[in-house]
Coordinates of C-alpha atoms in Angstrom, one line a residue:
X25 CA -133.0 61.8 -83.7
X26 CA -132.2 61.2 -87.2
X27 CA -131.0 65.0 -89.0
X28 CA -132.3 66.1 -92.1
X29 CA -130.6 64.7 -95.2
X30 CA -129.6 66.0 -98.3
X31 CA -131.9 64.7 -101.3
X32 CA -129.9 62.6 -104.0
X33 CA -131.5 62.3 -107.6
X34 CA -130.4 60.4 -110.9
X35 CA -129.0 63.7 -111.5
X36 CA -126.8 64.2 -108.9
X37 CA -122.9 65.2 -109.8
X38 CA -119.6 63.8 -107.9
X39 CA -116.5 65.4 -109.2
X40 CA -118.8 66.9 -112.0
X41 CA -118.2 63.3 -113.8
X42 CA -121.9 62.1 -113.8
X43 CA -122.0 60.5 -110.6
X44 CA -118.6 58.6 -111.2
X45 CA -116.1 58.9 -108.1
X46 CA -112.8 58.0 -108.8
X47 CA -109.7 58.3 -105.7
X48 CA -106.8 59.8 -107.5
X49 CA -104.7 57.0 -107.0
X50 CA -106.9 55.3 -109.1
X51 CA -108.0 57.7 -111.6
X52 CA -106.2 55.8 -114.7
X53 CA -107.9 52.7 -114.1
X54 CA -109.9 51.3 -116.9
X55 CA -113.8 52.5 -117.5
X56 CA -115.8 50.9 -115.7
X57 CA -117.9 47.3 -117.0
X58 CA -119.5 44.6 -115.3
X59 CA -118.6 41.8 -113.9
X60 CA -117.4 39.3 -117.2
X61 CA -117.1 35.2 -116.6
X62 CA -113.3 35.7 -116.2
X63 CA -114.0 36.6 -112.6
X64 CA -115.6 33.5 -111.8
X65 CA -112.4 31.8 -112.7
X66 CA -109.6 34.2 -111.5
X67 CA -110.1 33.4 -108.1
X68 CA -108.2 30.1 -109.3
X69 CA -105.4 32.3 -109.2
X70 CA -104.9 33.1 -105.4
X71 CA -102.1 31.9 -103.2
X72 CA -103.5 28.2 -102.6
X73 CA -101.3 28.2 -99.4
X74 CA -102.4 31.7 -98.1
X75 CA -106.1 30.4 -98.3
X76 CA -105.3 27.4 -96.2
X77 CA -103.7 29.6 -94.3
X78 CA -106.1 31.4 -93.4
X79 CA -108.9 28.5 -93.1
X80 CA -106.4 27.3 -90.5
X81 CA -106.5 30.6 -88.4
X82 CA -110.4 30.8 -88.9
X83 CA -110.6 27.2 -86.9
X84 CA -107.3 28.4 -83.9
X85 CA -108.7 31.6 -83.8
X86 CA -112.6 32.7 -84.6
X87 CA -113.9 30.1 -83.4
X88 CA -113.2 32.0 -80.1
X89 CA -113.9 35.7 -81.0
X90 CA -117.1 34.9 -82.7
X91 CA -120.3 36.3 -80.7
X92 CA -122.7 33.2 -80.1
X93 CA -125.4 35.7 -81.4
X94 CA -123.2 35.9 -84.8
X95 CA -123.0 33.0 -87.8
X96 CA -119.6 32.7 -89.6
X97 CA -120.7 35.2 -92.2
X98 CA -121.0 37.9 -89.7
X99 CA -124.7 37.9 -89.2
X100 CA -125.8 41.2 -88.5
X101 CA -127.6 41.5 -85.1
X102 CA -131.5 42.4 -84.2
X103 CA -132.2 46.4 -83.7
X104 CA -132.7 47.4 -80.2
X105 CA -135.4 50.2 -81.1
X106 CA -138.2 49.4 -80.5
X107 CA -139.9 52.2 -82.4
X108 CA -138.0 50.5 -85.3
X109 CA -139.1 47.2 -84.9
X110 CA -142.8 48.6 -84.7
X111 CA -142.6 50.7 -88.2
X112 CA -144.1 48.4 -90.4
X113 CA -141.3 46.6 -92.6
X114 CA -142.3 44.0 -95.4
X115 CA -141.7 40.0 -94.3
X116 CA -140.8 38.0 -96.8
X117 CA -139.7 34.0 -97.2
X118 CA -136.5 33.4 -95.0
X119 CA -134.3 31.5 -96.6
X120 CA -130.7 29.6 -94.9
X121 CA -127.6 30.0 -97.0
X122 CA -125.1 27.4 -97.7
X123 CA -121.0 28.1 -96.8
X124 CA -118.9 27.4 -99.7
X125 CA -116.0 28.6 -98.6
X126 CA -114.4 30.5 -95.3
X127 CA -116.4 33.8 -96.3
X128 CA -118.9 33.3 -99.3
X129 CA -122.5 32.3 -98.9
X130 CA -125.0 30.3 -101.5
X131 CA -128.8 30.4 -101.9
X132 CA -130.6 28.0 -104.1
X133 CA -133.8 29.6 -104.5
X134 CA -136.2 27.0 -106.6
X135 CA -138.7 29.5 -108.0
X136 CA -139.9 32.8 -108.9
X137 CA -140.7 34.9 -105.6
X138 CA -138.7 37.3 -103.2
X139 CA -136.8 35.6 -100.3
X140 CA -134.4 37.0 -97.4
X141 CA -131.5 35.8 -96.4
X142 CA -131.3 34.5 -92.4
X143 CA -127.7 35.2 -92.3
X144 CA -126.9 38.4 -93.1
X145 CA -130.9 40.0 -94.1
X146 CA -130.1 40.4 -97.9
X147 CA -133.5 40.2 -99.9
X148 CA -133.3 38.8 -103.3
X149 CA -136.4 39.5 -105.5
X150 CA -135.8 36.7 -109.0
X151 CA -138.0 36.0 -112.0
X152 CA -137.2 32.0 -112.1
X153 CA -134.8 29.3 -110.5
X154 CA -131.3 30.4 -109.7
X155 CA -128.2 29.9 -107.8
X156 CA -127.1 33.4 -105.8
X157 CA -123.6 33.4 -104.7
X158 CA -122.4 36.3 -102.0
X159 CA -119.8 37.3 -99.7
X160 CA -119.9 40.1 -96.7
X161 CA -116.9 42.8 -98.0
X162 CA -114.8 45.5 -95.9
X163 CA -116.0 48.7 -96.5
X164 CA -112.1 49.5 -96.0
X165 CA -111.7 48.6 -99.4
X166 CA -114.1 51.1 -100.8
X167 CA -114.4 53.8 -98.6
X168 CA -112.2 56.3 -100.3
X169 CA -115.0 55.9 -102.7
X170 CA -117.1 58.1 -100.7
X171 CA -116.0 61.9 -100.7
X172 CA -117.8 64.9 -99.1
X173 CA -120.9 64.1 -97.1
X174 CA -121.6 60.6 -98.7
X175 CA -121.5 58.3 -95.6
X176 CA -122.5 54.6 -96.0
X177 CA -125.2 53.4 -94.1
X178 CA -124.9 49.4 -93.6
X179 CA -122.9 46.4 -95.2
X180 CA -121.5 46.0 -98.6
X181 CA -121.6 42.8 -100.3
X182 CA -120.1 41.2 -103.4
X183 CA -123.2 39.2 -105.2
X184 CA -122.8 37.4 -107.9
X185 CA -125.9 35.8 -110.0
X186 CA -127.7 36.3 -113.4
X187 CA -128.4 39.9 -113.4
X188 CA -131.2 39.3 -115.7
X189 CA -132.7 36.7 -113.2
X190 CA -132.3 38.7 -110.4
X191 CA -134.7 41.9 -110.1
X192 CA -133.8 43.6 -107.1
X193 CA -131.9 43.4 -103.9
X194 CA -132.8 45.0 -100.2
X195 CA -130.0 46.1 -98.2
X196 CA -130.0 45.6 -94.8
X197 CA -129.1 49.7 -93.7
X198 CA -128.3 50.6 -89.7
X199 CA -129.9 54.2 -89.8
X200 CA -132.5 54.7 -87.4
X201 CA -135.8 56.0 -88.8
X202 CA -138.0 55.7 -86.0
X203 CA -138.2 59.8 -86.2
X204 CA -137.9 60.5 -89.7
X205 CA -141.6 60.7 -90.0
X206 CA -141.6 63.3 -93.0
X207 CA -139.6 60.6 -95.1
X208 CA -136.7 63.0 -95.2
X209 CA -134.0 60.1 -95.4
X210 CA -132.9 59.9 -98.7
X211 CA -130.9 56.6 -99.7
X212 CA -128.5 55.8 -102.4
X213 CA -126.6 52.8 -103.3
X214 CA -122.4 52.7 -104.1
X215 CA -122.0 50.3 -107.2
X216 CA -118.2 49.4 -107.3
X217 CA -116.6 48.2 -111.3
X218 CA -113.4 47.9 -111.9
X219 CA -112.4 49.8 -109.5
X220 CA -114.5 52.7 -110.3
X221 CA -117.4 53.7 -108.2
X222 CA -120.9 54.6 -109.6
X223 CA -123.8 56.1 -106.8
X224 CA -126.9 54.8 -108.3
X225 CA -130.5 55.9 -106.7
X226 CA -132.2 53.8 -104.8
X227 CA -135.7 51.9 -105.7
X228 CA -137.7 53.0 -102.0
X229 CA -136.6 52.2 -98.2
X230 CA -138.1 50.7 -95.2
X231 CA -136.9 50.9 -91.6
X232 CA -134.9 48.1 -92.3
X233 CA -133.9 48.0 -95.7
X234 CA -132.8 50.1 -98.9
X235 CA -133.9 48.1 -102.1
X236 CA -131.9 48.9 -105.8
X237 CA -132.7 47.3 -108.9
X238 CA -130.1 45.5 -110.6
X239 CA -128.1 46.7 -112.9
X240 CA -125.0 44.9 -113.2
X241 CA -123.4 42.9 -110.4
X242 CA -120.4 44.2 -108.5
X243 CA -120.0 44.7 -105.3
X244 CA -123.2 47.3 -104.0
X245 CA -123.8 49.0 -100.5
X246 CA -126.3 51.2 -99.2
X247 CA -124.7 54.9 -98.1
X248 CA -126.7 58.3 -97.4
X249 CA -125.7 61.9 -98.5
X250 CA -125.8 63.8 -95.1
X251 CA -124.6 67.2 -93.6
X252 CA -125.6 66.3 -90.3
X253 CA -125.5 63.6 -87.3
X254 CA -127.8 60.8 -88.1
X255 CA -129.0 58.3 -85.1
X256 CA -127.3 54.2 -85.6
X257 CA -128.4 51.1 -84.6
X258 CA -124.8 50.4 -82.9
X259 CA -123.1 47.4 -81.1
X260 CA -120.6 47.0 -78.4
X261 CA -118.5 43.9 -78.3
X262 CA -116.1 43.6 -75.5
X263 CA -113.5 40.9 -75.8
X264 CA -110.9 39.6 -73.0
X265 CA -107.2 39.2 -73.2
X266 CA -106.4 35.7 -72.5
X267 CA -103.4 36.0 -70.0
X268 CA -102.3 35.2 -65.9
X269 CA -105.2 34.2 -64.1
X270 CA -105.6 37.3 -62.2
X271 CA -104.9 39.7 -65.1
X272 CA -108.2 41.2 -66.3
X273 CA -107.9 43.4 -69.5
X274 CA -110.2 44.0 -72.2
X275 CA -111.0 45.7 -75.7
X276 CA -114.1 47.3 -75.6
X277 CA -115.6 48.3 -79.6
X278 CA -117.6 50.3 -81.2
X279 CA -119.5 50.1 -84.7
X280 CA -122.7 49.9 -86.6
X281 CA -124.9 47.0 -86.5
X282 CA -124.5 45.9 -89.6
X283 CA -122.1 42.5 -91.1
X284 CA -119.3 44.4 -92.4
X285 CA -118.2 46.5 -89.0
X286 CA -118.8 43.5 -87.4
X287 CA -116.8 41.7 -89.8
X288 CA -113.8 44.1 -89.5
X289 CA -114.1 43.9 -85.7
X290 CA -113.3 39.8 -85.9
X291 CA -110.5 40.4 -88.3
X292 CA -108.9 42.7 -85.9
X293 CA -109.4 40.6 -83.3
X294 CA -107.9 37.7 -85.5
X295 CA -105.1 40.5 -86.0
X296 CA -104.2 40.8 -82.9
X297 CA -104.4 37.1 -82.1
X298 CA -101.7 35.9 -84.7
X299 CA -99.3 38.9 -83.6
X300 CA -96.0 37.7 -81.9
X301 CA -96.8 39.5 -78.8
X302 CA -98.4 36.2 -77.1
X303 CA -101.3 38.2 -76.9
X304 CA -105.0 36.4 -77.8
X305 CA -108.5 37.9 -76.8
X306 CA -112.0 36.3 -76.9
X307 CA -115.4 37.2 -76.8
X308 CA -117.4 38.3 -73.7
X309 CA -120.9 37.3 -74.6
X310 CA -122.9 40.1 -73.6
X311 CA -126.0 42.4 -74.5
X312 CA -124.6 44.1 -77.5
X313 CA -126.8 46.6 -79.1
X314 CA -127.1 50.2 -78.5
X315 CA -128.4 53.3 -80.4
X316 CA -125.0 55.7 -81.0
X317 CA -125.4 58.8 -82.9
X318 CA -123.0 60.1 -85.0
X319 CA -120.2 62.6 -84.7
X320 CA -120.9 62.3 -80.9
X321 CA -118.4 61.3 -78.2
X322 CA -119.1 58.7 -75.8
X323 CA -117.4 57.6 -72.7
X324 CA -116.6 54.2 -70.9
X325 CA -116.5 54.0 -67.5
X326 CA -116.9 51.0 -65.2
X327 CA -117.6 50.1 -61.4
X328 CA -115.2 49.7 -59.9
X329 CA -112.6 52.2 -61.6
X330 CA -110.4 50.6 -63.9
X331 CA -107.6 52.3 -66.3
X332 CA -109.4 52.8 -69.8
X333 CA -108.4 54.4 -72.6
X334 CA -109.0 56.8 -74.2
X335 CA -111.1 58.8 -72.2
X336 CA -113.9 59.3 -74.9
X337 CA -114.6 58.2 -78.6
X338 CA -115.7 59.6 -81.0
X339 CA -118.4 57.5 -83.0
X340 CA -118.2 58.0 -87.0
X341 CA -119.7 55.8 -89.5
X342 CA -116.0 55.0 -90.4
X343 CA -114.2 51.6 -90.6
X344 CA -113.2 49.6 -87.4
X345 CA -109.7 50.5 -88.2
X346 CA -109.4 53.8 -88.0
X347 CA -111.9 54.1 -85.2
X348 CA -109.7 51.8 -82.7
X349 CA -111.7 50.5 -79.5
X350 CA -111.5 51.3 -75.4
X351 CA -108.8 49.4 -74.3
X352 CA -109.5 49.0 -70.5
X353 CA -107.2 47.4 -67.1
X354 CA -108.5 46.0 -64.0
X355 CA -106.5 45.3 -60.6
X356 CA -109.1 44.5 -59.0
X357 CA -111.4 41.4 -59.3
X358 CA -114.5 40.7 -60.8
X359 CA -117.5 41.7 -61.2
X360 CA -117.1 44.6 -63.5
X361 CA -119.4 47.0 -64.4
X362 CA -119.1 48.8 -67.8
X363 CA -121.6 51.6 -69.3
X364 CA -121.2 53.6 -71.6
X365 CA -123.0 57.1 -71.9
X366 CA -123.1 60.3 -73.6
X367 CA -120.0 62.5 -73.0
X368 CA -121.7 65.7 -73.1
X369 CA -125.5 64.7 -71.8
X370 CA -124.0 61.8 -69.5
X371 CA -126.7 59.3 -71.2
X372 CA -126.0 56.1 -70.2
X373 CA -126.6 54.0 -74.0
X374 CA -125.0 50.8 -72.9
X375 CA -124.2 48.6 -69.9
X376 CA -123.1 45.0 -68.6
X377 CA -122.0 43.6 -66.1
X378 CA -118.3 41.0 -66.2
X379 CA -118.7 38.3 -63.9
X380 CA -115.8 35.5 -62.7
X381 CA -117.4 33.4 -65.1
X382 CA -116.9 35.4 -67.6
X383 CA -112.8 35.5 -67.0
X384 CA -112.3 31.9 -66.6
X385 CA -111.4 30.5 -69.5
X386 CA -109.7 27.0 -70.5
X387 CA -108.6 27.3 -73.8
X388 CA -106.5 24.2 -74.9
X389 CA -103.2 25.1 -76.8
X390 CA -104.1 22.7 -80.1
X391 CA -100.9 22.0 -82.2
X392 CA -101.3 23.4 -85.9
X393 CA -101.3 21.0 -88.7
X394 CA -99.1 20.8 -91.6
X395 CA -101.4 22.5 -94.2
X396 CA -103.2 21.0 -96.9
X397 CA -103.0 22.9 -100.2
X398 CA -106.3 22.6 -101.7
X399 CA -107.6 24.3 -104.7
X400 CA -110.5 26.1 -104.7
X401 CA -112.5 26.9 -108.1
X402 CA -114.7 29.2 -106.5
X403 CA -116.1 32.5 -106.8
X404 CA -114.6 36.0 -106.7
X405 CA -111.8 37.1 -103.6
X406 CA -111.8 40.5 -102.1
X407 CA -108.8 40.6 -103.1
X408 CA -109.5 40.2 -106.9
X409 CA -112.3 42.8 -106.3
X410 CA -109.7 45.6 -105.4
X411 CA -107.5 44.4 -108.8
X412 CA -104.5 43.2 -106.2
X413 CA -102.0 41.0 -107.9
X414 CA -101.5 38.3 -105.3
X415 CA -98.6 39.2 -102.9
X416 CA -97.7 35.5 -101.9
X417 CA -96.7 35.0 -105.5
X418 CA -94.4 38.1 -106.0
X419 CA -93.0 37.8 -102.8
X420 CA -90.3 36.4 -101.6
X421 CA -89.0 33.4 -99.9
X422 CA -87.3 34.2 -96.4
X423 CA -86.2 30.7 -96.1
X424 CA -83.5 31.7 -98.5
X425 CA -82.7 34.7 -96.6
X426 CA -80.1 35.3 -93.9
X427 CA -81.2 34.7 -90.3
X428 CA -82.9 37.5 -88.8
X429 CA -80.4 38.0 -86.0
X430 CA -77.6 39.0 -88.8
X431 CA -79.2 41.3 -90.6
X432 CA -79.0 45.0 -89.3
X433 CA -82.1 46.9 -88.5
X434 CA -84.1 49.7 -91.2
X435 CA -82.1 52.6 -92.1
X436 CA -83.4 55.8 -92.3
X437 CA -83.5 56.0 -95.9
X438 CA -84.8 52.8 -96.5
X439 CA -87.9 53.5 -94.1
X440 CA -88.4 56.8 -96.1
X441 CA -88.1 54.5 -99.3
X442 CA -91.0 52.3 -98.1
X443 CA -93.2 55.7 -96.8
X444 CA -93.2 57.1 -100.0
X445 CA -95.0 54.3 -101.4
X446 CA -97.8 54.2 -98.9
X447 CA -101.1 55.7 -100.0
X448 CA -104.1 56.6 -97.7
X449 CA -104.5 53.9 -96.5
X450 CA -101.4 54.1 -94.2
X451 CA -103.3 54.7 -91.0
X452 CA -104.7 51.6 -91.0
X453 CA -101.6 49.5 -91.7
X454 CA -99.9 51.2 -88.8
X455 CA -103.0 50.4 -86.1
X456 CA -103.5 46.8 -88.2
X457 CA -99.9 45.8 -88.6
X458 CA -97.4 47.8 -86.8
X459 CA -99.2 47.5 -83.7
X460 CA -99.5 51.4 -83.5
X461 CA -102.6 52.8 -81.5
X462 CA -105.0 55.3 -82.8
X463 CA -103.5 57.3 -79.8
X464 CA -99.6 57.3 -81.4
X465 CA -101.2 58.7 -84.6
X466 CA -103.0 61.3 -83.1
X467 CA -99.6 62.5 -81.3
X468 CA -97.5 62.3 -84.4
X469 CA -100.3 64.4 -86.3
X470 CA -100.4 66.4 -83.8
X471 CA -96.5 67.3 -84.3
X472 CA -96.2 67.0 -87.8
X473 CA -98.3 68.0 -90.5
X474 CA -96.9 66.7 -93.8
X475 CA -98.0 63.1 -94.8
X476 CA -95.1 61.7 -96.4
X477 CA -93.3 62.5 -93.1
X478 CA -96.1 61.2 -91.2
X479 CA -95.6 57.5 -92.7
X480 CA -92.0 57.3 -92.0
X481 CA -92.5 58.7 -88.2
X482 CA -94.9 55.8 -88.1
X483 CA -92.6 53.1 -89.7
X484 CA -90.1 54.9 -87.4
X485 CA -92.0 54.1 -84.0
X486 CA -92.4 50.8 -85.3
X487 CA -88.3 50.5 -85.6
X488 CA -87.8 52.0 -82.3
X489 CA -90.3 49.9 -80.1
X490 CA -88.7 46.2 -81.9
X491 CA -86.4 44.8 -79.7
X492 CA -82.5 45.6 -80.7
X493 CA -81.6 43.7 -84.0
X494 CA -85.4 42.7 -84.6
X495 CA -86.4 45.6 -86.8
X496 CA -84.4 44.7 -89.8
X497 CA -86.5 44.2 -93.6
X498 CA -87.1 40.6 -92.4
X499 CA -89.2 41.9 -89.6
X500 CA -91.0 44.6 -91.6
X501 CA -91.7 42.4 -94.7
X502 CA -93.5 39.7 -92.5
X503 CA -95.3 42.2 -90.9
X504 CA -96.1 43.5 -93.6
X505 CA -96.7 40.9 -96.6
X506 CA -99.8 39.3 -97.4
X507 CA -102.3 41.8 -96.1
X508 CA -104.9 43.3 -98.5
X509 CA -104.6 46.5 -97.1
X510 CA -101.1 46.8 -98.0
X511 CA -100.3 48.6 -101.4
X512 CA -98.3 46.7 -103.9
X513 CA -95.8 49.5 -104.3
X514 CA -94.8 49.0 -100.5
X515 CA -94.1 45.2 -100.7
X516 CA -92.0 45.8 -103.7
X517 CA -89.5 48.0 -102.4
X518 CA -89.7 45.8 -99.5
X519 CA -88.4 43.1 -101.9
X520 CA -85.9 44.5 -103.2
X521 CA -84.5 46.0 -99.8
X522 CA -84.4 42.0 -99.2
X523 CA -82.8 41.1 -102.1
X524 CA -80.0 44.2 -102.0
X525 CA -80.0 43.2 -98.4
X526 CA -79.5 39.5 -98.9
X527 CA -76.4 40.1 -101.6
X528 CA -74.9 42.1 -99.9
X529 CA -74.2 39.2 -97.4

């Protein structure tokens, strides 16, 4: 049932700053503006081989995590309430989008009119002919945006058009409102410039969508100001390792329906995939929507037993990251039979069954390809959106370093160098990057309560689990380098470990 929500208004105060919300780490950024034409062509600017790169994982790797009910821009998947399906939502002109690069969409609309995206379910409202440009963004990037009970409430996107063309735009939101008969949902919309986040009321809202007129263009998601648990359109993805043919382990997640959890679910995937562990998983195409409530736990279990952890998880509209996913063992053969339910009420809110056909897989071992540089003169990265100077190009080259084999592993003080330059985002980089689990964090925060120490215990257990003489700054900086969620700071002491590291041999 969806719990009463607090009631947002233009005059609502964050931080007693007129609805600005600015993270402290961030606090002497610049005042906020819209976007300028100079974003349009900073993009020009990005690591040329990092984008080829990545295009080249996208081909080895998505192409097998991707759910057959997903497009490449992380299409968001059809409620399963039926109650929601029946309230009475407006139906307007579906449109198809046009790729133009690995993660950004285009619509040519031809006239005046409203028209939804078949993608991703944006709804565009514009006054004449235009061109709409749009990407589906992480709400890891933004999230520290949103302090005390401000939750968000379905994707963020990054749309770029003429704002004077464009009206209005509908969110797709993941909130179930099949109960909220007295309209007691209140919606609001996060509007991130330069950094700095504004929370802008919203227009109206349907069962499906929250619409906000445009102000300036940026990159906008829907959120909800809430004291209490709030009912989800949810998902469950289950995706098996790829390993001996009678090895049968899986990663089973959790998230919101909506096309930026499912996005982050992929890029972990993708994450785990390019890791040096020989490890690689793919999708299990099965049933995947559910209705989750918040700040509940839920439990998997499966017929017959199999080893799964952890026991329960708690769901939280929080990113993919931090939440982590069932990890779960089989010694037996299929079938498999996995539900999940309710911890406290026992509620069964999900099942499917794993077949044998489901574990065969024959995935040919393609060789890469030398990659082609190309460059793209496209539209904004979500890199550029978080004000990131590009890492490839202050990095450095390890082809001029020493072998990895003769360089000795971290100290202690140089892993307490590189903690005290991690910010709040550190959780993640340990699950994304150091190959820590959600489980390792909860033990260390469970022994220790100061932060600072709680980075360098987890760059610590990262040293200690490397095999002898492979946890030097070589190790760590590859690990590390090139990843958005990494904080500038870090991969410049890293640097200059290397360089110290590399004159002094």
């Amino acid at each position: 049932m969806v719990a009463h929500m607090a009631h947002y208004g233009e005059s609502a105060q964050l931080d007693d700053r007129n609805g600005d919300v600015s993270p402290s780490d961030l606090k002497d950024h610049p005042a906020e503006s819209s976007h300028s034409s100079s974003d349009d062509t900073s993009a020009e600017e990005n690591s040329e081989e990092e984008e080829a790169h990545e295009e080249e994982e996208e081909k080895h790797s998505d192409s097998d995590t991707r759910s057959r009910a997903e497009n490449p821009s992380g299409e968001q998947l059809q409620p399963c309430c039926e109650k929601c399906r029946a309230l009475k939502n407006p139906k307007y002109e579906l449109v198809t989008p046009r790729k133009i690069s690995r993660d950004r969409l285009l619509l040519q609309l031809e006239a005046e009119g409203v028209y939804e995206c078949s993608d991703t379910g944006l709804v565009f409202e514009v006054s004449q002919r235009v061109n709409i440009t749009y990407c589906v963004l992480s709400w890891s990037k933004f999230s520290t945006h949103l302090t005390g009970s401000w939750k968000f409430a379905g994707p963020i996107f990054d749309v770029e058009c003429e704002p004077s063309i464009l009206k209005s735009v509908q969110f797709p939101h993941s909130l179930c409102l099949a109960a909220d008969e007295d309209n007691e949902v209140k919606f609001s919309v996060l509007h991130v410039k330069n950094s700095r986040a504004q929370i802008e009321p919203s227009d109206h809202h349907s069962g499906s969508h929250v619409k906000w007129t445009v102000s300036s263009l940026s990159p906008v998601g829907p959120i909800v100001q809430t004291s209490k648990s709030a009912e989800h359109h949810g998902i469950v993805q289950v995706f098996k390792e790829v390993g001996p043919e009678n090895a049968f382990s899986f990663r089973v997640y959790l998230a919101g329906n909506n096309c930026s959890d499912i996005k982050d679910i992929r890029k972990a995937v993708r994450g785990a995939n390019s890791c040096k562990n020989n490890k690689r998983y793919i999708r299990v195409d099965k049933p995947p929507t559910c209705m989750l409530e918040e700040n509940r736990k839920y439990r998997l279990t499966s017929e017959p037993v199999g080893h799964i952890t952890p026991e329960d998880m708690l769901f939280t509209p929080v990113i993919v990251a931090v939440k982590g996913y069932f990890e779960v063992f089989f010694e037996e053969s299929p079938p498999f039979k996995l539900s999940l339910t309710d911890a406290d009420s026992g509620h069964t809110v999900w099942t499917a069954t794993i077949r044998e056909g489901d574990c065969v897989h024959h995935l040919d071992e393609k060789p890469r390809k030398p990659m082609k540089v190309r460059k793209r003169h496209s539209s904004t990265s979500e890199e550029e959106l978080c004000n990131k100077p590009n890492k490839k190009a202050r990095g450095i080259d390890e082809s001029d370093c020493p072998a990895a084999a003769a360089a000795p592993d971290l100290t202690d003080q140089q892993l307490m160098q590189v903690a005290k330059r991690m910010g709040k985002e550190w959780k993640i980089v340990a699950i994304c990057y150091l190959g820590l689990s959600k489980q390792d964090l909860e033990e260390m925060e469970a022994a220790e309560e100061d932060v600072t120490m709680l980075k360098f215990n987890t760059l610590e257990r990262w040293r200690r689990r490397q095999p002898k003489g492979k946890a030097g700054i070589q190790e760590l900086h590859k690990c590390l380098k090139d990843n958005d969620d990494v904080p500038n700071e870090v991969i410049a002491v890293l640097d200059e470990i290397l360089r110290n590291t590399s004159s002094a041999t």
